[in-house]
GROMACS .gro file of C-alpha atoms in nm:
model
  414
    1MET     CA    1   3.328   0.414   4.518
    2ARG     CA    2   3.172   0.504   4.851
    3CYS     CA    3   3.100   0.821   5.045
    4TYR     CA    4   3.031   0.863   5.416
    5VAL     CA    5   2.793   1.147   5.501
    6PHE     CA    6   2.736   1.321   5.836
    7PRO     CA    7   2.406   1.481   5.947
    8GLY     CA    8   2.369   1.828   6.096
    9GLN     CA    9   2.145   2.021   6.333
   10GLY     CA   10   1.788   1.901   6.368
   11THR     CA   11   1.891   1.538   6.421
   12GLN     CA   12   1.968   1.583   6.792
   13LYS     CA   13   1.759   1.383   7.038
   14LYS     CA   14   1.776   1.251   7.391
   15GLY     CA   15   1.973   0.925   7.405
   16MET     CA   16   2.193   1.001   7.104
   17GLY     CA   17   2.518   0.804   7.105
   18ARG     CA   18   2.402   0.576   7.386
   19ASN     CA   19   2.577   0.266   7.250
   20LEU     CA   20   2.900   0.446   7.162
   21PHE     CA   21   3.005   0.652   7.466
   22GLY     CA   22   3.119   0.340   7.651
   23ARG     CA   23   3.289   0.200   7.344
   24PHE     CA   24   3.503   0.511   7.288
   25PRO     CA   25   3.538   0.674   7.634
   26ASP     CA   26   3.838   0.887   7.539
   27LEU     CA   27   3.642   1.111   7.300
   28PRO     CA   28   3.382   1.228   7.556
   29ARG     CA   29   3.657   1.293   7.811
   30ARG     CA   30   3.837   1.513   7.560
   31ALA     CA   31   3.509   1.683   7.469
   32ASP     CA   32   3.436   1.761   7.836
   33ARG     CA   33   3.767   1.944   7.865
   34VAL     CA   34   3.687   2.160   7.562
   35LEU     CA   35   3.323   2.230   7.646
   36GLY     CA   36   3.341   2.260   8.023
   37TYR     CA   37   3.040   2.035   8.082
   38PRO     CA   38   2.970   1.657   8.059
   39ILE     CA   39   2.876   1.582   7.699
   40GLU     CA   40   2.754   1.229   7.776
   41GLU     CA   41   2.504   1.362   8.029
   42LEU     CA   42   2.382   1.620   7.778
   43CYS     CA   43   2.329   1.360   7.505
   44LEU     CA   44   2.179   1.083   7.717
   45GLU     CA   45   1.972   1.281   7.967
   46ASN     CA   46   1.910   1.614   7.792
   47PRO     CA   47   1.889   1.816   8.116
   48GLU     CA   48   1.655   2.115   8.096
   49ARG     CA   49   1.599   2.018   7.730
   50ARG     CA   50   1.922   2.186   7.633
   51LEU     CA   51   1.949   1.989   7.310
   52SER     CA   52   1.683   2.220   7.168
   53GLU     CA   53   1.929   2.510   7.201
   54THR     CA   54   2.175   2.570   6.917
   55VAL     CA   55   2.465   2.635   7.156
   56TYR     CA   56   2.430   2.282   7.298
   57ALA     CA   57   2.289   2.095   6.998
   58GLN     CA   58   2.576   2.163   6.757
   59PRO     CA   59   2.861   2.043   6.985
   60ALA     CA   60   2.653   1.738   7.082
   61ILE     CA   61   2.595   1.638   6.720
   62TYR     CA   62   2.962   1.692   6.634
   63VAL     CA   63   3.074   1.468   6.923
   64VAL     CA   64   2.823   1.193   6.843
   65ASN     CA   65   2.917   1.208   6.475
   66ALA     CA   66   3.280   1.164   6.584
   67LEU     CA   67   3.180   0.857   6.784
   68HIS     CA   68   3.010   0.711   6.476
   69TRP     CA   69   3.320   0.789   6.272
   70SER     CA   70   3.534   0.605   6.529
   71ALA     CA   71   3.306   0.303   6.495
   72ALA     CA   72   3.316   0.324   6.115
   73GLN     CA   73   3.695   0.316   6.116
   74GLU     CA   74   3.681  -0.016   6.296
   75ASP     CA   75   3.376  -0.166   6.126
   76LEU     CA   76   3.361  -0.033   5.771
   77PRO     CA   77   3.593  -0.007   5.469
   78PRO     CA   78   3.762   0.328   5.388
   79ALA     CA   79   3.568   0.601   5.212
   80ASP     CA   80   3.656   0.766   4.882
   81PHE     CA   81   3.469   1.087   4.973
   82PHE     CA   82   3.316   1.259   5.274
   83ALA     CA   83   3.027   1.505   5.289
   84GLY     CA   84   2.827   1.662   5.567
   85HIS     CA   85   2.503   1.858   5.577
   86SER     CA   86   2.559   2.206   5.724
   87LEU     CA   87   2.708   2.139   6.070
   88GLY     CA   88   2.790   1.786   5.948
   89GLU     CA   89   3.055   1.939   5.721
   90TYR     CA   90   3.278   1.982   6.027
   91SER     CA   91   3.251   1.611   6.101
   92ALA     CA   92   3.347   1.537   5.739
   93LEU     CA   93   3.650   1.767   5.760
   94PHE     CA   94   3.755   1.610   6.090
   95ALA     CA   95   3.730   1.262   5.936
   96ALA     CA   96   3.938   1.380   5.637
   97GLY     CA   97   4.215   1.518   5.859
   98ALA     CA   98   4.159   1.894   5.822
   99PHE     CA   99   4.187   1.935   6.199
  100ASP     CA  100   4.198   1.724   6.514
  101PHE     CA  101   3.894   1.644   6.728
  102GLU     CA  102   3.947   1.925   6.979
  103THR     CA  103   4.004   2.191   6.713
  104GLY     CA  104   3.689   2.089   6.531
  105LEU     CA  105   3.487   2.090   6.851
  106THR     CA  106   3.620   2.435   6.946
  107LEU     CA  107   3.518   2.567   6.604
  108VAL     CA  108   3.175   2.408   6.633
  109GLN     CA  109   3.122   2.547   6.983
  110ARG     CA  110   3.209   2.899   6.874
  111ARG     CA  111   3.002   2.864   6.555
  112ALA     CA  112   2.702   2.757   6.764
  113GLU     CA  113   2.745   3.052   7.000
  114LEU     CA  114   2.758   3.300   6.712
  115MET     CA  115   2.464   3.147   6.528
  116GLY     CA  116   2.264   3.123   6.850
  117GLN     CA  117   2.303   3.495   6.905
  118VAL     CA  118   2.105   3.572   6.589
  119SER     CA  119   1.740   3.590   6.689
  120GLY     CA  120   1.413   3.682   6.524
  121GLY     CA  121   1.405   3.412   6.260
  122ALA     CA  122   1.323   3.050   6.188
  123MET     CA  123   1.325   2.784   5.916
  124ALA     CA  124   1.062   2.564   5.754
  125ALA     CA  125   1.069   2.283   5.498
  126VAL     CA  126   0.856   2.291   5.183
  127ILE     CA  127   0.792   1.942   5.049
  128GLY     CA  128   0.650   1.830   4.715
  129VAL     CA  129   0.726   2.100   4.456
  130SER     CA  130   1.020   2.211   4.243
  131GLU     CA  131   1.269   2.489   4.307
  132GLN     CA  132   1.104   2.695   4.032
  133ILE     CA  133   0.764   2.677   4.200
  134VAL     CA  134   0.912   2.769   4.538
  135GLU     CA  135   1.093   3.069   4.392
  136GLU     CA  136   0.789   3.183   4.193
  137THR     CA  137   0.562   3.154   4.496
  138LEU     CA  138   0.796   3.362   4.710
  139LYS     CA  139   0.821   3.625   4.437
  140GLN     CA  140   0.449   3.639   4.362
  141HIS     CA  141   0.365   3.695   4.728
  142ASP     CA  142   0.643   3.947   4.788
  143ALA     CA  143   0.819   3.732   5.048
  144THR     CA  144   1.144   3.920   5.001
  145GLY     CA  145   1.262   3.836   5.351
  146VAL     CA  146   1.239   3.460   5.291
  147VAL     CA  147   1.510   3.270   5.102
  148ILE     CA  148   1.587   2.908   5.018
  149ALA     CA  149   1.843   2.804   5.277
  150ASN     CA  150   1.873   2.432   5.199
  151TYR     CA  151   1.844   2.264   4.860
  152ASN     CA  152   1.789   1.924   5.018
  153ALA     CA  153   1.634   1.727   4.731
  154PRO     CA  154   1.460   1.796   4.398
  155GLU     CA  155   1.129   1.846   4.581
  156GLN     CA  156   1.240   1.939   4.932
  157PHE     CA  157   1.363   2.286   5.022
  158VAL     CA  158   1.413   2.464   5.353
  159LEU     CA  159   1.317   2.829   5.377
  160SER     CA  160   1.480   3.076   5.613
  161GLY     CA  161   1.337   3.408   5.729
  162SER     CA  162   1.155   3.594   6.001
  163HIS     CA  163   0.888   3.425   6.214
  164GLU     CA  164   0.630   3.668   6.079
  165GLU     CA  165   0.710   3.612   5.711
  166LEU     CA  166   0.726   3.235   5.746
  167ALA     CA  167   0.391   3.236   5.928
  168ARG     CA  168   0.239   3.446   5.648
  169ILE     CA  169   0.381   3.239   5.365
  170LYS     CA  170   0.284   2.909   5.529
  171SER     CA  171  -0.084   2.945   5.435
  172VAL     CA  172   0.020   3.045   5.083
  173PHE     CA  173   0.229   2.734   5.025
  174GLU     CA  174  -0.033   2.506   5.174
  175LYS     CA  175  -0.266   2.611   4.892
  176VAL     CA  176  -0.008   2.555   4.616
  177GLU     CA  177  -0.083   2.245   4.408
  178GLY     CA  178   0.161   1.966   4.482
  179VAL     CA  179   0.281   2.093   4.821
  180ARG     CA  180   0.268   1.802   5.065
  181GLY     CA  181   0.391   1.984   5.370
  182PHE     CA  182   0.519   2.308   5.520
  183VAL     CA  183   0.703   2.192   5.830
  184PRO     CA  184   0.898   2.394   6.089
  185VAL     CA  185   1.263   2.288   6.132
  186ARG     CA  186   1.409   2.238   6.481
  187VAL     CA  187   1.656   2.527   6.482
  188SER     CA  188   1.663   2.856   6.672
  189GLY     CA  189   1.734   3.106   6.395
  190PRO     CA  190   1.730   3.191   6.022
  191PHE     CA  191   2.039   2.985   5.934
  192HIS     CA  192   2.207   2.993   5.592
  193ALA     CA  193   2.048   3.327   5.508
  194PRO     CA  194   2.167   3.689   5.479
  195ALA     CA  195   2.058   3.754   5.839
  196MET     CA  196   2.351   3.537   5.949
  197ALA     CA  197   2.610   3.760   5.776
  198PRO     CA  198   2.730   3.925   6.101
  199ALA     CA  199   2.787   3.581   6.258
  200ALA     CA  200   2.973   3.469   5.945
  201ALA     CA  201   3.200   3.775   5.962
  202ARG     CA  202   3.291   3.714   6.327
  203PHE     CA  203   3.350   3.345   6.257
  204ARG     CA  204   3.580   3.435   5.966
  205THR     CA  205   3.804   3.624   6.213
  206LEU     CA  206   3.827   3.316   6.435
  207LEU     CA  207   3.905   3.086   6.142
  208ALA     CA  208   4.200   3.303   6.039
  209SER     CA  209   4.399   3.176   6.339
  210VAL     CA  210   4.319   2.806   6.288
  211ASP     CA  211   4.571   2.574   6.122
  212LEU     CA  212   4.416   2.339   5.870
  213GLY     CA  213   4.583   2.022   5.752
  214GLU     CA  214   4.581   1.869   5.405
  215LEU     CA  215   4.270   1.661   5.340
  216ARG     CA  216   4.348   1.289   5.318
  217THR     CA  217   4.009   1.227   5.152
  218PRO     CA  218   3.810   1.471   4.938
  219VAL     CA  219   3.529   1.657   5.120
  220ILE     CA  220   3.239   1.818   4.933
  221SER     CA  221   3.159   2.180   5.021
  222ASN     CA  222   2.800   2.277   5.098
  223VAL     CA  223   2.856   2.618   4.943
  224THR     CA  224   2.988   2.508   4.604
  225GLY     CA  225   2.868   2.149   4.570
  226ARG     CA  226   3.226   2.061   4.473
  227PRO     CA  227   3.530   1.932   4.667
  228PHE     CA  228   3.724   2.168   4.888
  229GLY     CA  229   4.050   2.266   4.719
  230PRO     CA  230   4.400   2.228   4.869
  231ASP     CA  231   4.423   2.597   4.966
  232ALA     CA  232   4.363   2.629   5.343
  233GLN     CA  233   4.253   2.989   5.301
  234GLU     CA  234   3.982   2.878   5.059
  235VAL     CA  235   3.860   2.621   5.311
  236ARG     CA  236   3.841   2.888   5.582
  237ALA     CA  237   3.651   3.122   5.351
  238LEU     CA  238   3.396   2.856   5.256
  239LEU     CA  239   3.338   2.756   5.619
  240ALA     CA  240   3.264   3.118   5.707
  241GLU     CA  241   3.041   3.168   5.403
  242GLN     CA  242   2.847   2.851   5.479
  243ILE     CA  243   2.682   3.015   5.782
  244ALA     CA  244   2.505   3.273   5.566
  245LYS     CA  245   2.480   3.090   5.232
  246PRO     CA  246   2.248   2.805   5.130
  247VAL     CA  247   2.335   2.439   5.169
  248ARG     CA  248   2.342   2.293   4.817
  249TRP     CA  249   2.298   1.933   4.921
  250THR     CA  250   2.140   1.826   4.592
  251ASP     CA  251   2.443   1.958   4.400
  252CYS     CA  252   2.678   1.780   4.643
  253ILE     CA  253   2.513   1.442   4.586
  254LYS     CA  254   2.486   1.487   4.209
  255TYR     CA  255   2.857   1.568   4.193
  256LEU     CA  256   2.939   1.255   4.393
  257ARG     CA  257   2.721   1.037   4.170
  258ASP     CA  258   2.889   1.181   3.861
  259ALA     CA  259   3.227   1.113   4.025
  260GLY     CA  260   3.139   0.744   4.047
  261VAL     CA  261   3.005   0.708   4.401
  262SER     CA  262   2.751   0.428   4.416
  263ALA     CA  263   2.741   0.364   4.793
  264PHE     CA  264   2.643   0.629   5.048
  265THR     CA  265   2.660   0.553   5.421
  266GLU     CA  266   2.516   0.794   5.677
  267LEU     CA  267   2.717   0.810   6.000
  268GLY     CA  268   2.507   0.960   6.276
  269GLU     CA  269   2.186   0.936   6.473
  270SER     CA  270   1.936   0.948   6.187
  271LYS     CA  271   1.870   0.838   5.832
  272VAL     CA  272   1.747   1.176   5.715
  273LEU     CA  273   2.034   1.218   5.469
  274THR     CA  274   1.990   0.863   5.343
  275SER     CA  275   1.631   0.947   5.251
  276LEU     CA  276   1.734   1.271   5.080
  277ILE     CA  277   2.007   1.092   4.883
  278ASP     CA  278   1.756   0.834   4.765
  279ARG     CA  279   1.532   1.112   4.637
  280ILE     CA  280   1.818   1.291   4.464
  281THR     CA  281   1.962   0.983   4.296
  282THR     CA  282   1.624   0.865   4.169
  283GLN     CA  283   1.526   1.223   4.068
  284GLU     CA  284   1.183   1.185   4.225
  285PRO     CA  285   1.023   1.183   4.569
  286ALA     CA  286   0.898   0.863   4.728
  287PRO     CA  287   0.519   0.885   4.688
  288ASP     CA  288   0.455   0.517   4.763
  289LEU     CA  289   0.570   0.553   5.122
  290ARG     CA  290   0.337   0.849   5.168
  291ARG     CA  291   0.045   0.662   5.011
  292ASP     CA  292   0.106   0.359   5.231
  293LEU     CA  293   0.119   0.578   5.542
  294ILE     CA  294  -0.208   0.753   5.455
  295GLU     CA  295  -0.378   0.417   5.410
  296ARG     CA  296  -0.236   0.294   5.743
  297ILE     CA  297  -0.368   0.605   5.919
  298LYS     CA  298  -0.714   0.531   5.780
  299ARG     CA  299  -0.707   0.156   5.836
  300GLU     CA  300  -0.512   0.113   6.160
  301ILE     CA  301  -0.570   0.441   6.344
  302LEU     CA  302  -0.903   0.591   6.232
  303GLN     CA  303  -1.109   0.282   6.151
  304PRO     CA  304  -1.086   0.118   6.497
  305GLU     CA  305  -1.220   0.441   6.651
  306ILE     CA  306  -1.487   0.560   6.403
  307GLY     CA  307  -1.565   0.250   6.198
  308ASP     CA  308  -1.566   0.182   5.824
  309GLU     CA  309  -1.636   0.547   5.746
  310ALA     CA  310  -1.261   0.597   5.785
  311LEU     CA  311  -1.179   0.382   5.481
  312GLY     CA  312  -1.368   0.610   5.242
  313PHE     CA  313  -1.273   0.933   5.414
  314ASP     CA  314  -1.108   1.191   5.184
  315GLU     CA  315  -0.737   1.207   5.268
  316ASP     CA  316  -0.741   1.589   5.251
  317ALA     CA  317  -1.065   1.635   5.444
  318SER     CA  318  -1.050   1.779   5.795
  319PHE     CA  319  -1.106   1.545   6.089
  320ARG     CA  320  -1.356   1.806   6.208
  321GLN     CA  321  -1.604   1.663   5.956
  322LEU     CA  322  -1.607   1.348   6.166
  323GLY     CA  323  -1.728   1.536   6.475
  324LEU     CA  324  -1.447   1.404   6.693
  325ASN     CA  325  -1.428   1.515   7.055
  326SER     CA  326  -1.115   1.561   7.267
  327ILE     CA  327  -1.137   1.208   7.409
  328ILE     CA  328  -1.125   1.062   7.057
  329TYR     CA  329  -0.816   1.270   6.975
  330VAL     CA  330  -0.645   1.128   7.284
  331ARG     CA  331  -0.737   0.775   7.180
  332LEU     CA  332  -0.622   0.837   6.822
  333ALA     CA  333  -0.287   0.961   6.951
  334ARG     CA  334  -0.244   0.653   7.168
  335ARG     CA  335  -0.334   0.425   6.880
  336ALA     CA  336  -0.096   0.612   6.646
  337GLY     CA  337   0.182   0.567   6.902
  338THR     CA  338   0.111   0.194   6.919
  339VAL     CA  339   0.091   0.150   6.541
  340LEU     CA  340   0.407   0.350   6.463
  341GLY     CA  341   0.602   0.261   6.775
  342VAL     CA  342   0.679   0.623   6.873
  343PRO     CA  343   0.501   0.874   7.102
  344ILE     CA  344   0.243   1.094   6.928
  345LYS     CA  345   0.070   1.375   7.118
  346PRO     CA  346  -0.306   1.439   7.077
  347ASP     CA  347  -0.240   1.799   6.970
  348VAL     CA  348  -0.037   1.666   6.674
  349ILE     CA  349  -0.345   1.480   6.549
  350PHE     CA  350  -0.563   1.786   6.611
  351GLN     CA  351  -0.327   2.040   6.450
  352HIS     CA  352  -0.274   1.847   6.125
  353ARG     CA  353  -0.643   1.754   6.098
  354SER     CA  354  -0.634   1.541   5.783
  355CYS     CA  355  -0.486   1.202   5.691
  356ALA     CA  356  -0.262   1.357   5.423
  357ALA     CA  357  -0.133   1.641   5.644
  358LEU     CA  358  -0.068   1.401   5.931
  359ALA     CA  359   0.121   1.164   5.699
  360ASP     CA  360   0.338   1.447   5.564
  361TYR     CA  361   0.422   1.556   5.919
  362LEU     CA  362   0.511   1.202   6.021
  363LEU     CA  363   0.734   1.153   5.717
  364THR     CA  364   0.951   1.446   5.828
  365ARG     CA  365   1.026   1.267   6.154
  366ASP     CA  366   1.321   1.030   6.123
  367ASP     CA  367   1.189   0.826   6.419
  368VAL     CA  368   0.866   0.753   6.229
  369THR     CA  369   0.980   0.708   5.869
  370GLY     CA  370   1.137   0.371   5.930
  371ALA     CA  371   0.816   0.241   6.086
  372ALA     CA  372   0.580   0.410   5.841
  373ALA     CA  373   0.550   0.123   5.598
  374PRO     CA  374   0.715  -0.191   5.737
  375GLU     CA  375   0.558  -0.407   5.469
  376ALA     CA  376   0.637  -0.176   5.179
  377ARG     CA  377   0.933  -0.385   5.072
  378PRO     CA  378   1.038  -0.728   5.204
  379ALA     CA  379   1.368  -0.720   5.394
  380PRO     CA  380   1.565  -0.956   5.163
  381LEU     CA  381   1.470  -0.751   4.856
  382ARG     CA  382   1.562  -0.426   5.032
  383GLU     CA  383   1.904  -0.562   5.122
  384TYR     CA  384   1.962  -0.686   4.768
  385GLN     CA  385   1.878  -0.345   4.624
  386ASP     CA  386   2.096  -0.157   4.875
  387GLU     CA  387   2.399  -0.039   4.678
  388ARG     CA  388   2.605  -0.014   4.997
  389VAL     CA  389   2.557  -0.385   5.058
  390THR     CA  390   2.630  -0.461   4.694
  391ALA     CA  391   2.958  -0.268   4.719
  392LEU     CA  392   3.059  -0.459   5.032
  393LEU     CA  393   2.981  -0.794   4.870
  394ARG     CA  394   3.181  -0.693   4.565
  395ASP     CA  395   3.480  -0.608   4.786
  396CYS     CA  396   3.445  -0.941   4.958
  397ALA     CA  397   3.430  -1.127   4.627
  398ASN     CA  398   3.747  -0.965   4.494
  399GLY     CA  399   3.938  -1.017   4.818
  400THR     CA  400   3.957  -0.652   4.924
  401LEU     CA  401   3.751  -0.722   5.236
  402GLY     CA  402   3.745  -1.036   5.446
  403VAL     CA  403   3.428  -1.235   5.511
  404ASP     CA  404   3.413  -1.147   5.882
  405ARG     CA  405   3.460  -0.774   5.816
  406THR     CA  406   3.199  -0.789   5.540
  407ILE     CA  407   2.943  -0.946   5.775
  408GLU     CA  408   3.020  -0.687   6.044
  409ALA     CA  409   2.987  -0.402   5.795
  410ILE     CA  410   2.651  -0.528   5.664
  411ARG     CA  411   2.525  -0.566   6.019
  412ALA     CA  412   2.634  -0.208   6.093
  413LEU     CA  413   2.437  -0.084   5.792
  414ALA     CA  414   2.129  -0.273   5.909
   0.00000   0.00000   0.00000
């Protein structure tokens, strides 16, 4: 069985949906009427950097996810389940028939407005340690205003709380054995935390007047980690609760695996969820990718600038020990951009200061992860081990899917 998953906030970026707006022009026209501004311009040009604002980011992601769903309906076989991470849950419900495109977009727009009105907080990802260690660390250091907002993978959690508390606890977590990163998340408030309760209450009032249709395909709830039931009132309640309760993504994926899902396909502008699913289904993080990236930083970025000293440099040691000046940081950033194929600012090199910290930062960026270790696994082997491809080939072999459609679907996955 297969499941299509939809990403949420934090995946927005300039140029999103570029290849799909022209292919499905009706959707953006309908979106413009709901939103009152040109969604294609927002996504492709990002005027005044509005995509960094919750009130613009959430509708943009919903629309682009809908474009990817339109493409999937033409290019890919039907799904047995849908799931979405946080905001992505609305895309999953739209795909399953809970509401039409405009109704979903109206809900998302109002949700974004309510969530955007809650200020004074932020979110940050803790990478590398278990839930127990995260909870114990928060308790030991009396971080009562910080909660786990996202259970993203067995060793990746997102914390939500005030700017002050997150800033204080950051230095604490960075000293905890096993922590590989404490990384701010690109959102404007303390989402999925008790601070969002007022927004959840106002959203519940709006949901009461919305008609919800019967789901044609099961959708997994972020709140429960189980499928939404047939009761529309229950669906409304869970959507309201989701704003102030944690996203239990790990539970969602474990349920789907236990239900027989072997192929997960991410529909959207990133592969963040794909990476998380890999970590959940293997029950361990992916240390080899991190190790390869650290070695590439030493060999391909540091060594050309400072010589062979880079190869023996401690991965956790500060770059300050190398006596680098500002010109070297600029050159390192340029070289990093060339090596990884994405822009890297000099202050990123300076702020993270060590090979390990820089690698952990880069691995949180979906535009870098794919380029981090291009030689880590040969392409033919990767395709053979991809369960989504295996499922498509199986469907082709038993006659469920034609050869041409199978080839198109595999190309879409690539």
